[in-house]
Amino acid sequence: MTKQPTIHLNDGNDIPAIGFGTFLIPNDGSTKQAVTAALQAGYRHIDTAVAYFNEGEVGQAIAASDVSRDQIWVTSKLWLQDYGYEAAKQAIDTSLTKLGLDYLDLYLIHQPYGDVPGAWRAMTEAQQAGKIKSIGVSNMTPKIWQKFVPDFAVKPAINQVEFNPTFQQAPLRQLLAADDVKLEAWGPLGQGDQGLLQNPVITRLAAKYGKDAGQIILRFENQLGVIVLPKSVHAARIKSNLDIFDFTLTADEMAAMTALDTGKGRHDPDAPGVQGMLLGAFDVHAND
């Protein structure tokens, strides 16, 4: 297996450029099976979250793998019910226990509402204590970023947000660049948007390079410097999503892909009522 390309973060760490997402994969054995397939295919970056309810199975797959722990980048995320300093400190330890790990490579503020400053303070202390290597945020728009991040003593290394060719987050990327914060894409394939996958620009490039539409999209995003987190439970798709480093899109092809941007996504973190909707969606302590 060729060594995974990495992206250098502002805290000095190097994150694998492509990771395996586990959102909406159930904790009925499916997550362990999918993560096992991903590690076998060559992924060295696994993304989970407290609110995915599958940290335990991610940890089981890592423990059962013959890949050494220091070769796997593991991300989890803090959920809204654990924001605030004391609650976040406990939540970090709980995630480590569920995952069966001594440290996390990356830990994110999952949704940027409520006592974000208290949670961030707990995360910076956990980073200093060696429990977390890199810390970051998720779903922060420019508006939310400006509300919280200027007061952070430690700048985030990453902002994980919705990103795909039709929603390229141009204003946000410009803002993040000022602090060398990397953008990490959830939903990098447009969450199965057939209009995107069948777009003529993309299908022409797929035919030219002998790739599928998903591989063209992921390569475009990779060449932009975006960290991508494709997700699948199908072994063949898990493997093909990783096979994007044996070709390079030209400057003209990158420009044609860039022109697909509409500036609109499916999720608007700035919309009224989003915080309440997310907080009421489920309880991460329901089974404690």
mmCIF file of C-alpha atoms in Angstrom:
data_model
loop_
_atom_site.group_PDB
_atom_site.id
_atom_site.type_symbol
_atom_site.label_atom_id
_atom_site.label_comp_id
_atom_site.label_asym_id
_atom_site.label_seq_id
_atom_site.Cartn_x
_atom_site.Cartn_y
_atom_site.Cartn_z
ATOM 1 C CA MET A 1 0.000 0.000 0.000
ATOM 2 C CA THR A 2 1.311 3.463 -0.888
ATOM 3 C CA LYS A 3 1.730 5.841 2.034
ATOM 4 C CA GLN A 4 -1.270 8.084 2.594
ATOM 5 C CA PRO A 5 -0.758 11.725 1.557
ATOM 6 C CA THR A 6 -1.051 14.053 4.533
ATOM 7 C CA ILE A 7 -1.933 17.696 5.125
ATOM 8 C CA HIS A 8 0.108 19.766 7.577
ATOM 9 C CA LEU A 9 -1.886 21.473 10.318
ATOM 10 C CA ASN A 10 -1.170 24.763 12.087
ATOM 11 C CA ASP A 11 -0.295 22.897 15.302
ATOM 12 C CA GLY A 12 2.498 20.919 13.634
ATOM 13 C CA ASN A 13 0.601 17.653 13.203
ATOM 14 C CA ASP A 14 0.037 15.916 9.857
ATOM 15 C CA ILE A 15 -3.448 14.545 9.144
ATOM 16 C CA PRO A 16 -4.138 11.939 6.451
ATOM 17 C CA ALA A 17 -5.705 13.787 3.517
ATOM 18 C CA ILE A 18 -8.576 11.335 3.172
ATOM 19 C CA GLY A 19 -10.486 9.728 6.005
ATOM 20 C CA PHE A 20 -13.332 7.291 6.480
ATOM 21 C CA GLY A 21 -16.594 8.784 7.752
ATOM 22 C CA THR A 22 -18.923 6.783 10.018
ATOM 23 C CA PHE A 23 -21.970 9.087 10.262
ATOM 24 C CA LEU A 24 -25.256 7.121 10.195
ATOM 25 C CA ILE A 25 -23.537 3.738 10.234
ATOM 26 C CA PRO A 26 -25.387 1.791 12.972
ATOM 27 C CA ASN A 27 -23.771 0.309 16.072
ATOM 28 C CA ASP A 28 -25.190 -3.141 15.341
ATOM 29 C CA GLY A 29 -21.899 -4.526 14.097
ATOM 30 C CA SER A 30 -22.089 -2.508 10.882
ATOM 31 C CA THR A 31 -19.651 0.155 12.074
ATOM 32 C CA LYS A 32 -17.043 -2.383 13.169
ATOM 33 C CA GLN A 33 -17.389 -4.176 9.837
ATOM 34 C CA ALA A 34 -17.126 -0.952 7.796
ATOM 35 C CA VAL A 35 -14.143 0.422 9.734
ATOM 36 C CA THR A 36 -12.420 -2.955 9.465
ATOM 37 C CA ALA A 37 -12.946 -2.873 5.684
ATOM 38 C CA ALA A 38 -11.637 0.694 5.551
ATOM 39 C CA LEU A 39 -8.468 -0.164 7.452
ATOM 40 C CA GLN A 40 -7.926 -3.204 5.249
ATOM 41 C CA ALA A 41 -8.392 -1.029 2.147
ATOM 42 C CA GLY A 42 -5.684 1.344 3.359
ATOM 43 C CA TYR A 43 -7.465 4.140 5.204
ATOM 44 C CA ARG A 44 -5.478 5.500 8.119
ATOM 45 C CA HIS A 45 -7.967 8.146 9.251
ATOM 46 C CA ILE A 46 -11.291 7.304 10.937
ATOM 47 C CA ASP A 47 -13.903 9.922 11.834
ATOM 48 C CA THR A 48 -16.568 9.311 14.487
ATOM 49 C CA ALA A 49 -18.470 11.335 17.112
ATOM 50 C CA VAL A 50 -20.269 10.946 20.410
ATOM 51 C CA ALA A 51 -23.513 11.705 18.578
ATOM 52 C CA TYR A 52 -22.928 8.913 16.056
ATOM 53 C CA PHE A 53 -23.350 6.393 18.889
ATOM 54 C CA ASN A 54 -20.700 4.147 17.340
ATOM 55 C CA GLU A 55 -17.448 5.088 19.085
ATOM 56 C CA GLY A 56 -17.359 1.648 20.743
ATOM 57 C CA GLU A 57 -17.436 -0.226 17.446
ATOM 58 C CA VAL A 58 -14.843 2.094 15.926
ATOM 59 C CA GLY A 59 -12.591 1.251 18.857
ATOM 60 C CA GLN A 60 -13.265 -2.474 18.465
ATOM 61 C CA ALA A 61 -12.249 -2.358 14.797
ATOM 62 C CA ILE A 62 -9.050 -0.477 15.631
ATOM 63 C CA ALA A 63 -8.190 -2.915 18.432
ATOM 64 C CA ALA A 64 -8.763 -5.921 16.163
ATOM 65 C CA SER A 65 -6.725 -4.470 13.293
ATOM 66 C CA ASP A 66 -3.122 -5.401 12.632
ATOM 67 C CA VAL A 67 -2.422 -1.714 11.919
ATOM 68 C CA SER A 68 -0.566 -0.141 14.838
ATOM 69 C CA ARG A 69 -2.380 2.605 16.765
ATOM 70 C CA ASP A 70 0.203 5.262 15.921
ATOM 71 C CA GLN A 71 -0.563 4.749 12.221
ATOM 72 C CA ILE A 72 -4.293 5.520 12.598
ATOM 73 C CA TRP A 73 -5.654 9.051 12.935
ATOM 74 C CA VAL A 74 -8.818 8.941 15.053
ATOM 75 C CA THR A 75 -11.285 11.832 15.315
ATOM 76 C CA SER A 76 -14.268 12.211 17.623
ATOM 77 C CA LYS A 77 -16.528 15.132 18.471
ATOM 78 C CA LEU A 78 -18.140 16.725 21.519
ATOM 79 C CA TRP A 79 -21.941 16.929 21.497
ATOM 80 C CA LEU A 80 -24.101 19.847 22.656
ATOM 81 C CA GLN A 81 -25.209 18.229 25.924
ATOM 82 C CA ASP A 82 -21.592 18.213 27.098
ATOM 83 C CA TYR A 83 -20.675 21.818 26.383
ATOM 84 C CA GLY A 84 -19.207 23.770 29.268
ATOM 85 C CA TYR A 85 -15.894 23.211 31.012
ATOM 86 C CA GLU A 86 -16.664 20.444 33.508
ATOM 87 C CA ALA A 87 -19.046 18.514 31.251
ATOM 88 C CA ALA A 88 -16.573 18.602 28.376
ATOM 89 C CA LYS A 89 -13.733 17.311 30.549
ATOM 90 C CA GLN A 90 -15.832 14.302 31.497
ATOM 91 C CA ALA A 91 -17.042 13.764 27.913
ATOM 92 C CA ILE A 92 -13.468 13.597 26.591
ATOM 93 C CA ASP A 93 -12.618 10.863 29.071
ATOM 94 C CA THR A 94 -15.847 9.028 28.218
ATOM 95 C CA SER A 95 -14.997 9.044 24.510
ATOM 96 C CA LEU A 96 -11.511 7.701 25.219
ATOM 97 C CA THR A 97 -13.025 4.926 27.319
ATOM 98 C CA LYS A 98 -15.607 3.983 24.680
ATOM 99 C CA LEU A 99 -12.958 3.972 21.969
ATOM 100 C CA GLY A 100 -10.507 2.084 24.176
ATOM 101 C CA LEU A 101 -7.778 4.615 23.383
ATOM 102 C CA ASP A 102 -5.179 6.524 25.400
ATOM 103 C CA TYR A 103 -5.454 9.589 23.182
ATOM 104 C CA LEU A 104 -7.426 11.069 20.287
ATOM 105 C CA ASP A 105 -5.686 12.516 17.259
ATOM 106 C CA LEU A 106 -8.432 15.108 16.758
ATOM 107 C CA TYR A 107 -11.392 16.251 18.826
ATOM 108 C CA LEU A 108 -13.943 18.731 17.521
ATOM 109 C CA ILE A 109 -16.689 21.006 18.829
ATOM 110 C CA HIS A 110 -19.449 19.265 16.866
ATOM 111 C CA GLN A 111 -22.102 22.001 16.801
ATOM 112 C CA PRO A 112 -21.090 25.586 17.663
ATOM 113 C CA TYR A 113 -23.818 26.652 20.099
ATOM 114 C CA GLY A 114 -24.088 27.226 23.848
ATOM 115 C CA ASP A 115 -21.045 27.263 26.129
ATOM 116 C CA VAL A 116 -18.511 26.827 23.376
ATOM 117 C CA PRO A 117 -15.795 28.799 25.261
ATOM 118 C CA GLY A 118 -16.036 26.498 28.298
ATOM 119 C CA ALA A 119 -15.865 23.417 26.137
ATOM 120 C CA TRP A 120 -12.896 24.825 24.237
ATOM 121 C CA ARG A 121 -11.010 25.493 27.474
ATOM 122 C CA ALA A 122 -11.485 21.852 28.493
ATOM 123 C CA MET A 123 -10.268 20.730 25.076
ATOM 124 C CA THR A 124 -7.136 22.893 25.215
ATOM 125 C CA GLU A 125 -6.315 21.477 28.649
ATOM 126 C CA ALA A 126 -6.834 17.923 27.368
ATOM 127 C CA GLN A 127 -4.500 18.742 24.490
ATOM 128 C CA GLN A 128 -1.857 20.002 26.914
ATOM 129 C CA ALA A 129 -2.294 16.819 28.970
ATOM 130 C CA GLY A 130 -1.692 14.611 25.919
ATOM 131 C CA LYS A 131 -5.236 13.253 25.712
ATOM 132 C CA ILE A 132 -5.818 14.990 22.366
ATOM 133 C CA LYS A 133 -3.235 15.833 19.702
ATOM 134 C CA SER A 134 -5.217 18.356 17.652
ATOM 135 C CA ILE A 135 -8.366 20.313 18.448
ATOM 136 C CA GLY A 136 -10.848 21.901 16.113
ATOM 137 C CA VAL A 137 -14.424 22.881 15.403
ATOM 138 C CA SER A 138 -17.222 21.817 13.092
ATOM 139 C CA ASN A 139 -20.115 23.507 11.302
ATOM 140 C CA MET A 140 -18.753 26.996 11.947
ATOM 141 C CA THR A 141 -19.870 29.562 9.390
ATOM 142 C CA PRO A 142 -17.964 32.849 9.073
ATOM 143 C CA LYS A 143 -20.550 34.463 11.364
ATOM 144 C CA ILE A 144 -20.214 31.812 14.077
ATOM 145 C CA TRP A 145 -16.428 31.734 13.671
ATOM 146 C CA GLN A 146 -16.195 35.465 14.348
ATOM 147 C CA LYS A 147 -18.428 35.091 17.399
ATOM 148 C CA PHE A 148 -16.198 32.577 19.167
ATOM 149 C CA VAL A 149 -12.767 31.975 17.673
ATOM 150 C CA PRO A 150 -11.160 35.441 18.095
ATOM 151 C CA ASP A 151 -11.398 34.868 21.872
ATOM 152 C CA PHE A 152 -9.838 31.372 21.777
ATOM 153 C CA ALA A 153 -6.355 31.218 23.316
ATOM 154 C CA VAL A 154 -5.554 28.318 20.964
ATOM 155 C CA LYS A 155 -6.726 28.527 17.369
ATOM 156 C CA PRO A 156 -8.529 25.511 15.875
ATOM 157 C CA ALA A 157 -6.506 23.306 13.546
ATOM 158 C CA ILE A 158 -9.592 22.281 11.565
ATOM 159 C CA ASN A 159 -13.150 23.354 10.778
ATOM 160 C CA GLN A 160 -15.196 20.371 9.562
ATOM 161 C CA VAL A 161 -18.118 21.613 7.462
ATOM 162 C CA GLU A 162 -20.405 20.662 4.610
ATOM 163 C CA PHE A 163 -18.415 20.846 1.374
ATOM 164 C CA ASN A 164 -18.840 19.512 -2.145
ATOM 165 C CA PRO A 165 -18.419 20.898 -5.680
ATOM 166 C CA THR A 166 -21.764 22.724 -5.561
ATOM 167 C CA PHE A 167 -21.031 24.209 -2.109
ATOM 168 C CA GLN A 168 -17.368 25.208 -1.963
ATOM 169 C CA GLN A 169 -17.484 27.514 1.075
ATOM 170 C CA ALA A 170 -15.412 30.250 -0.608
ATOM 171 C CA PRO A 171 -15.932 32.999 2.049
ATOM 172 C CA LEU A 172 -15.200 30.548 4.858
ATOM 173 C CA ARG A 173 -12.053 29.214 3.206
ATOM 174 C CA GLN A 174 -10.747 32.753 2.857
ATOM 175 C CA LEU A 175 -11.388 33.391 6.554
ATOM 176 C CA LEU A 176 -9.744 30.129 7.654
ATOM 177 C CA ALA A 177 -6.668 30.783 5.537
ATOM 178 C CA ALA A 178 -5.741 33.754 7.727
ATOM 179 C CA ASP A 179 -4.951 31.362 10.611
ATOM 180 C CA ASP A 180 -3.885 28.437 8.397
ATOM 181 C CA VAL A 181 -6.927 26.463 9.545
ATOM 182 C CA LYS A 182 -7.706 23.498 7.292
ATOM 183 C CA LEU A 183 -11.178 22.783 6.008
ATOM 184 C CA GLU A 184 -12.413 19.217 6.410
ATOM 185 C CA ALA A 185 -15.387 18.153 4.292
ATOM 186 C CA TRP A 186 -18.371 16.215 5.515
ATOM 187 C CA GLY A 187 -20.655 15.108 2.714
ATOM 188 C CA PRO A 188 -17.841 15.546 0.155
ATOM 189 C CA LEU A 189 -19.836 13.635 -2.476
ATOM 190 C CA GLY A 190 -22.954 15.747 -1.977
ATOM 191 C CA GLN A 191 -24.631 13.073 0.150
ATOM 192 C CA GLY A 192 -25.457 10.993 -2.901
ATOM 193 C CA ASP A 193 -26.812 13.908 -4.973
ATOM 194 C CA GLN A 194 -27.402 12.285 -8.372
ATOM 195 C CA GLY A 195 -27.463 15.666 -10.087
ATOM 196 C CA LEU A 196 -23.914 16.222 -8.921
ATOM 197 C CA LEU A 197 -22.704 12.704 -9.681
ATOM 198 C CA GLN A 198 -24.185 12.901 -13.195
ATOM 199 C CA ASN A 199 -23.019 16.433 -13.949
ATOM 200 C CA PRO A 200 -21.532 16.499 -17.494
ATOM 201 C CA VAL A 201 -18.324 18.206 -16.348
ATOM 202 C CA ILE A 202 -17.722 15.394 -13.888
ATOM 203 C CA THR A 203 -18.776 12.520 -16.141
ATOM 204 C CA ARG A 204 -16.506 13.782 -18.939
ATOM 205 C CA LEU A 205 -13.547 13.849 -16.575
ATOM 206 C CA ALA A 206 -14.453 10.403 -15.265
ATOM 207 C CA ALA A 207 -14.399 9.040 -18.818
ATOM 208 C CA LYS A 208 -11.083 10.744 -19.565
ATOM 209 C CA TYR A 209 -9.292 9.388 -16.495
ATOM 210 C CA GLY A 210 -11.015 6.023 -16.268
ATOM 211 C CA LYS A 211 -12.481 6.912 -12.879
ATOM 212 C CA ASP A 212 -15.977 7.128 -11.434
ATOM 213 C CA ALA A 213 -17.718 10.412 -10.598
ATOM 214 C CA GLY A 214 -16.977 10.093 -6.890
ATOM 215 C CA GLN A 215 -13.267 9.701 -7.513
ATOM 216 C CA ILE A 216 -13.217 12.836 -9.712
ATOM 217 C CA ILE A 217 -15.005 14.824 -6.993
ATOM 218 C CA LEU A 218 -12.722 13.622 -4.211
ATOM 219 C CA ARG A 219 -9.605 14.341 -6.288
ATOM 220 C CA PHE A 220 -10.840 17.863 -7.018
ATOM 221 C CA GLU A 221 -11.380 18.499 -3.323
ATOM 222 C CA ASN A 222 -8.024 16.993 -2.446
ATOM 223 C CA GLN A 223 -6.253 19.244 -4.939
ATOM 224 C CA LEU A 224 -7.943 22.228 -3.286
ATOM 225 C CA GLY A 225 -6.288 21.208 -0.005
ATOM 226 C CA VAL A 226 -9.549 20.042 1.567
ATOM 227 C CA ILE A 227 -9.490 16.987 3.851
ATOM 228 C CA VAL A 228 -12.244 14.623 2.686
ATOM 229 C CA LEU A 229 -14.344 12.086 4.598
ATOM 230 C CA PRO A 230 -16.236 9.852 2.168
ATOM 231 C CA LYS A 231 -18.503 7.226 3.741
ATOM 232 C CA SER A 232 -19.781 3.882 2.537
ATOM 233 C CA VAL A 233 -20.664 0.484 3.964
ATOM 234 C CA HIS A 234 -19.832 -1.299 0.696
ATOM 235 C CA ALA A 235 -16.318 -2.758 0.520
ATOM 236 C CA ALA A 236 -15.847 -1.997 -3.186
ATOM 237 C CA ARG A 237 -16.915 1.636 -2.735
ATOM 238 C CA ILE A 238 -14.815 2.019 0.408
ATOM 239 C CA LYS A 239 -11.803 0.908 -1.625
ATOM 240 C CA SER A 240 -12.544 2.963 -4.745
ATOM 241 C CA ASN A 241 -12.997 6.183 -2.772
ATOM 242 C CA LEU A 242 -9.374 5.852 -1.675
ATOM 243 C CA ASP A 243 -8.076 5.338 -5.224
ATOM 244 C CA ILE A 244 -7.701 9.003 -6.167
ATOM 245 C CA PHE A 245 -3.972 9.656 -6.085
ATOM 246 C CA ASP A 246 -2.851 8.193 -9.413
ATOM 247 C CA PHE A 247 -4.037 11.110 -11.561
ATOM 248 C CA THR A 248 -4.048 14.901 -11.395
ATOM 249 C CA LEU A 249 -6.670 17.298 -12.717
ATOM 250 C CA THR A 250 -5.264 20.088 -14.873
ATOM 251 C CA ALA A 251 -5.664 23.776 -14.037
ATOM 252 C CA ASP A 252 -8.427 24.095 -16.637
ATOM 253 C CA GLU A 253 -10.217 21.045 -15.244
ATOM 254 C CA MET A 254 -9.946 22.438 -11.717
ATOM 255 C CA ALA A 255 -11.430 25.704 -12.983
ATOM 256 C CA ALA A 256 -14.318 23.853 -14.632
ATOM 257 C CA MET A 257 -15.023 22.042 -11.349
ATOM 258 C CA THR A 258 -14.759 25.282 -9.377
ATOM 259 C CA ALA A 259 -17.390 26.796 -11.678
ATOM 260 C CA LEU A 260 -19.933 24.244 -10.386
ATOM 261 C CA ASP A 261 -20.165 26.140 -7.093
ATOM 262 C CA THR A 262 -23.648 27.484 -6.278
ATOM 263 C CA GLY A 263 -22.723 28.809 -2.851
ATOM 264 C CA LYS A 264 -25.621 26.905 -1.318
ATOM 265 C CA GLY A 265 -25.608 23.839 0.917
ATOM 266 C CA ARG A 266 -28.209 21.662 2.596
ATOM 267 C CA HIS A 267 -27.378 22.659 6.174
ATOM 268 C CA ASP A 268 -27.376 26.268 7.370
ATOM 269 C CA PRO A 269 -25.863 26.547 10.875
ATOM 270 C CA ASP A 270 -26.889 30.230 10.980
ATOM 271 C CA ALA A 271 -30.613 29.504 10.520
ATOM 272 C CA PRO A 272 -32.930 30.315 13.449
ATOM 273 C CA GLY A 273 -33.842 27.347 15.613
ATOM 274 C CA VAL A 274 -30.983 25.072 14.558
ATOM 275 C CA GLN A 275 -29.520 24.892 18.064
ATOM 276 C CA GLY A 276 -32.818 23.811 19.617
ATOM 277 C CA MET A 277 -33.509 21.342 16.843
ATOM 278 C CA LEU A 278 -30.123 19.668 17.264
ATOM 279 C CA LEU A 279 -30.264 19.651 21.056
ATOM 280 C CA GLY A 280 -33.638 17.952 20.959
ATOM 281 C CA ALA A 281 -32.706 15.485 18.224
ATOM 282 C CA PHE A 282 -31.322 12.924 20.663
ATOM 283 C CA ASP A 283 -29.695 12.499 24.051
ATOM 284 C CA VAL A 284 -26.118 11.196 24.044
ATOM 285 C CA HIS A 285 -26.557 10.204 27.707
ATOM 286 C CA ALA A 286 -29.777 8.241 27.194
ATOM 287 C CA ASN A 287 -28.045 4.906 27.720
ATOM 288 C CA ASP A 288 -25.543 5.975 30.368
#
